[in-house]
Amino acid sequence: MVMTQSPATLSVSPGQRATLSCRASQSVSSNLAWYQQKRGQAPRLLIYGASTRATGIPARFSGSGSGTEFTLTISSLQSEDFAIYYCQQYKKWPWTFGQGTKVEIK
Amino acid sequence: EVRLVESGGVVVQPGGSLRLSCAASGFTFDDYAMHWVRQAPGKGLEWVSLISWDGSRTYYADSVKGRFTISRDNSKNSLYLDMNSLKPEDTALFYCAKDLDPFWSGSYGPFDSWGQGTLVTVSS
């Protein structure tokens, strides 16, 4: 199963909204997670079940979608949010990740 | 606090073998499925292998099937990855990661805790 993220790079000003997309090559129902990875750090789980925030994740992060089309929205970008974001399906083997979207400062 | 600490990464020649370890603490290790995920330098994340909470089920990515073996020792709160016939394309930072929910809740994943990784370099 292939996970495709768009765009590859997103340039956003602090305080603005960021919208990231993820498409699955076949339905994954709601078995979709989003991770954030900052330079030199391990990934961190943000969203699972397509729309449930993980423990400790701020409310400015939200996820939506089901089936094959998913969106991660960051409502008001903070300086600490500039990072790479990966989607991942965990519907079935193999547990595939998208190629990532880099959110950079505009 | 959940803590996962990987070790064992070194420089190894093509065709060589290596064992990675992951020491877990801060949670009931034998209740959770565990994964290995790797990241080649400057690249994205690639899931490598999964082992169920009791070790009865294992899964592998096609890219490592037949060469890598995942195992666990619940008495030592430890996860392992035995890697054989290593190739230059196996060069990566290897992370161990923990499943969000205990046992099996209808699917494995997502991964709610990750270690800091151990670097494997395959080069002559």
Coordinates of C-alpha atoms in Angstrom, one line a residue:
Chain A
M1 CA 0.0 0.0 0.0
V2 CA 1.4 3.4 -1.0
M3 CA 0.9 6.5 1.1
T4 CA 1.3 9.8 -0.9
Q5 CA 1.7 13.1 0.9
S6 CA 1.3 16.6 -0.6
P7 CA 2.8 19.0 -0.8
A8 CA 6.5 18.0 -0.3
T9 CA 7.2 21.4 1.2
L10 CA 4.9 23.9 2.7
S11 CA 6.0 27.4 3.4
V12 CA 3.9 29.1 6.0
S13 CA 4.2 32.2 8.1
P14 CA 4.0 31.9 12.0
G15 CA 0.4 32.3 13.1
Q16 CA -1.0 31.1 9.8
R17 CA -2.9 27.8 9.1
A18 CA -1.2 24.8 7.5
T19 CA -3.0 22.1 5.7
L20 CA -1.2 18.8 4.9
S21 CA -2.7 16.0 2.8
C22 CA -2.2 12.3 2.7
R23 CA -3.7 9.8 0.2
A24 CA -3.7 6.0 0.5
S25 CA -3.6 3.8 -2.5
Q26 CA -6.5 1.8 -1.0
S27 CA -8.9 2.3 1.9
V28 CA -7.3 2.2 5.3
S29 CA -10.6 3.1 7.1
S30 CA -9.6 5.4 10.0
N31 CA -6.3 3.5 10.7
L32 CA -4.3 6.6 9.9
A33 CA -1.7 8.3 12.1
W34 CA 0.3 11.5 11.8
Y35 CA 3.8 12.0 13.2
Q36 CA 6.0 15.1 13.7
Q37 CA 9.7 14.8 13.4
K38 CA 12.1 17.6 14.2
R39 CA 15.7 17.7 13.1
G40 CA 17.8 15.2 15.1
Q41 CA 14.8 13.8 17.0
A42 CA 12.7 10.7 16.9
P43 CA 9.2 11.0 15.4
R44 CA 6.4 11.9 17.8
L45 CA 2.8 10.7 17.5
L46 CA 0.4 13.5 16.9
I47 CA -2.9 12.0 15.7
Y48 CA -4.2 8.5 15.5
G49 CA -7.5 7.0 14.3
A50 CA -7.4 9.8 11.7
S51 CA -8.7 12.4 14.1
T52 CA -7.8 11.6 17.8
R53 CA -5.0 13.7 19.3
A54 CA -2.3 11.8 21.1
T55 CA -1.6 12.5 24.8
G56 CA -0.2 16.0 25.3
I57 CA -0.7 17.2 21.7
P58 CA -2.0 20.8 21.5
A59 CA -5.5 21.5 20.2
R60 CA -4.1 23.5 17.3
F61 CA -3.4 20.1 15.6
S62 CA -6.4 18.4 14.1
G63 CA -6.9 15.5 11.7
S64 CA -9.7 14.5 9.4
G65 CA -10.6 12.1 6.7
S66 CA -11.3 8.4 6.2
G67 CA -10.9 5.8 3.6
T68 CA -8.2 7.1 1.3
E69 CA -8.1 10.9 1.8
F70 CA -6.8 12.5 5.0
T71 CA -5.8 16.0 6.2
L72 CA -3.7 17.3 9.0
T73 CA -4.4 20.9 9.9
I74 CA -2.3 23.1 12.2
S75 CA -4.6 26.0 12.9
S76 CA -2.0 28.6 13.9
L77 CA 1.6 27.7 13.4
Q78 CA 4.0 28.2 16.3
S79 CA 7.8 28.3 15.9
E80 CA 8.1 24.8 17.4
D81 CA 5.8 23.4 14.7
F82 CA 8.3 23.8 11.8
A83 CA 9.2 20.2 11.2
I84 CA 8.6 17.2 8.9
Y85 CA 5.2 15.5 9.1
Y86 CA 4.6 11.9 8.2
C87 CA 1.3 10.1 7.7
Q88 CA 1.2 6.3 8.3
Q89 CA -1.4 3.7 7.7
Y90 CA -1.8 0.9 10.2
K91 CA -4.7 -0.9 8.6
K92 CA -2.5 -3.8 7.4
W93 CA 0.9 -5.1 6.6
P94 CA 3.2 -3.4 5.8
W95 CA 2.8 -0.4 8.0
T96 CA 3.7 2.2 5.5
F97 CA 4.6 5.8 5.9
G98 CA 4.2 8.7 3.4
Q99 CA 7.3 10.4 2.2
G100 CA 6.8 13.4 4.4
T101 CA 5.8 17.1 4.2
K102 CA 8.3 19.6 5.4
V103 CA 6.7 22.7 7.0
E104 CA 9.1 25.6 6.7
I105 CA 9.0 29.2 7.7
K106 CA 7.9 31.6 5.0
Chain B
E1 CA 7.7 7.5 31.9
V2 CA 8.2 5.3 28.9
R3 CA 11.8 4.9 27.9
L4 CA 13.2 3.0 24.9
V5 CA 17.0 2.9 24.4
E6 CA 18.5 1.3 21.3
S7 CA 22.0 0.0 21.1
G8 CA 24.3 -2.1 18.8
G9 CA 24.6 0.1 15.8
V10 CA 28.1 0.1 14.3
V11 CA 29.9 0.2 11.0
V12 CA 29.8 -3.2 9.3
Q13 CA 31.0 -4.5 6.0
P14 CA 28.5 -5.6 3.3
G15 CA 27.5 -9.2 3.9
G16 CA 28.1 -8.8 7.6
S17 CA 25.8 -9.4 10.6
L18 CA 24.7 -7.4 13.5
R19 CA 22.3 -7.5 16.5
L20 CA 20.4 -4.4 17.6
S21 CA 18.9 -4.2 21.1
C22 CA 16.2 -2.0 22.6
A23 CA 15.9 -1.7 26.4
A24 CA 12.4 -0.8 27.5
S25 CA 11.3 0.7 30.8
G26 CA 8.4 2.7 32.3
F27 CA 5.6 0.4 31.0
T28 CA 4.6 -3.3 31.2
F29 CA 6.7 -4.4 28.3
D30 CA 5.2 -7.8 27.8
D31 CA 1.7 -6.3 27.2
Y32 CA 2.7 -4.4 24.0
A33 CA 3.7 -5.2 20.5
M34 CA 6.9 -3.7 19.4
H35 CA 8.3 -2.5 16.1
W36 CA 11.6 -1.6 14.4
V37 CA 11.5 1.4 12.0
R38 CA 14.5 2.7 10.1
Q39 CA 15.4 6.0 8.5
A40 CA 18.2 6.2 5.9
P41 CA 20.2 9.4 6.1
G42 CA 18.2 12.4 4.8
K43 CA 15.2 10.1 3.9
G44 CA 11.8 9.2 5.3
L45 CA 10.6 6.5 7.7
E46 CA 10.5 2.9 6.7
W47 CA 8.7 0.3 8.9
V48 CA 11.0 -2.8 9.2
S49 CA 9.5 -5.4 11.5
L50 CA 6.8 -6.1 14.2
I51 CA 6.6 -8.6 17.0
S52 CA 3.5 -9.3 19.0
W53 CA 3.3 -8.8 22.8
D54 CA 4.0 -12.5 23.4
G55 CA 6.4 -13.1 20.5
S56 CA 4.0 -15.5 18.7
R57 CA 3.6 -13.3 15.6
T58 CA 6.3 -11.6 13.6
Y59 CA 6.1 -9.5 10.4
Y60 CA 8.7 -8.1 8.1
A61 CA 9.0 -5.6 5.3
D62 CA 9.8 -7.3 2.0
S63 CA 13.1 -5.4 1.9
V64 CA 14.4 -7.3 4.9
K65 CA 12.5 -10.6 4.9
G66 CA 14.7 -13.6 5.1
R67 CA 17.7 -11.5 6.3
F68 CA 16.4 -9.9 9.5
T69 CA 14.9 -11.6 12.6
I70 CA 13.0 -9.8 15.3
S71 CA 12.7 -11.3 18.8
R72 CA 12.0 -10.2 22.4
D73 CA 12.9 -11.3 25.9
N74 CA 10.0 -10.3 28.1
S75 CA 11.9 -11.3 31.2
K76 CA 14.6 -8.7 30.3
N77 CA 12.2 -6.0 28.9
S78 CA 14.3 -6.2 25.7
L79 CA 13.6 -6.2 22.0
Y80 CA 16.1 -7.4 19.4
L81 CA 16.8 -7.3 15.7
D82 CA 19.2 -9.7 14.2
M83 CA 20.4 -8.6 10.8
N84 CA 22.3 -10.8 8.4
S85 CA 23.5 -10.4 4.8
L86 CA 23.7 -6.6 5.3
K87 CA 23.7 -4.4 2.2
P88 CA 24.8 -0.8 1.8
E89 CA 21.1 0.2 1.4
D90 CA 20.5 -1.0 5.0
T91 CA 22.5 2.0 6.2
A92 CA 20.0 3.8 8.5
L93 CA 19.1 5.0 11.9
F94 CA 17.1 2.2 13.5
Y95 CA 14.4 3.1 16.0
C96 CA 12.4 0.8 18.2
A97 CA 8.8 1.8 18.8
K98 CA 6.0 0.8 21.0
D99 CA 2.4 0.1 20.0
L100 CA -0.2 2.5 21.4
D101 CA -2.6 -0.1 22.8
P102 CA -1.8 -3.3 24.8
F103 CA -2.2 -6.8 23.3
W104 CA -4.1 -6.6 20.0
S105 CA -7.0 -4.2 19.5
G106 CA -7.9 -5.2 16.0
S107 CA -4.8 -3.8 14.4
Y108 CA -1.2 -3.2 15.3
G109 CA -0.1 0.4 15.5
P110 CA 0.1 3.3 15.8
F111 CA 3.5 3.9 17.5
D112 CA 3.2 6.1 20.5
S113 CA 6.7 6.0 21.9
W114 CA 10.0 5.9 20.1
G115 CA 13.7 5.6 21.1
Q116 CA 16.4 7.9 19.9
G117 CA 17.7 5.3 17.4
T118 CA 21.0 3.5 16.8
L119 CA 23.0 4.1 13.6
V120 CA 23.9 1.2 11.4
T121 CA 26.3 1.9 8.6
V122 CA 27.0 -0.8 6.0
S123 CA 30.2 0.1 4.1
S124 CA 33.5 -1.4 3.1

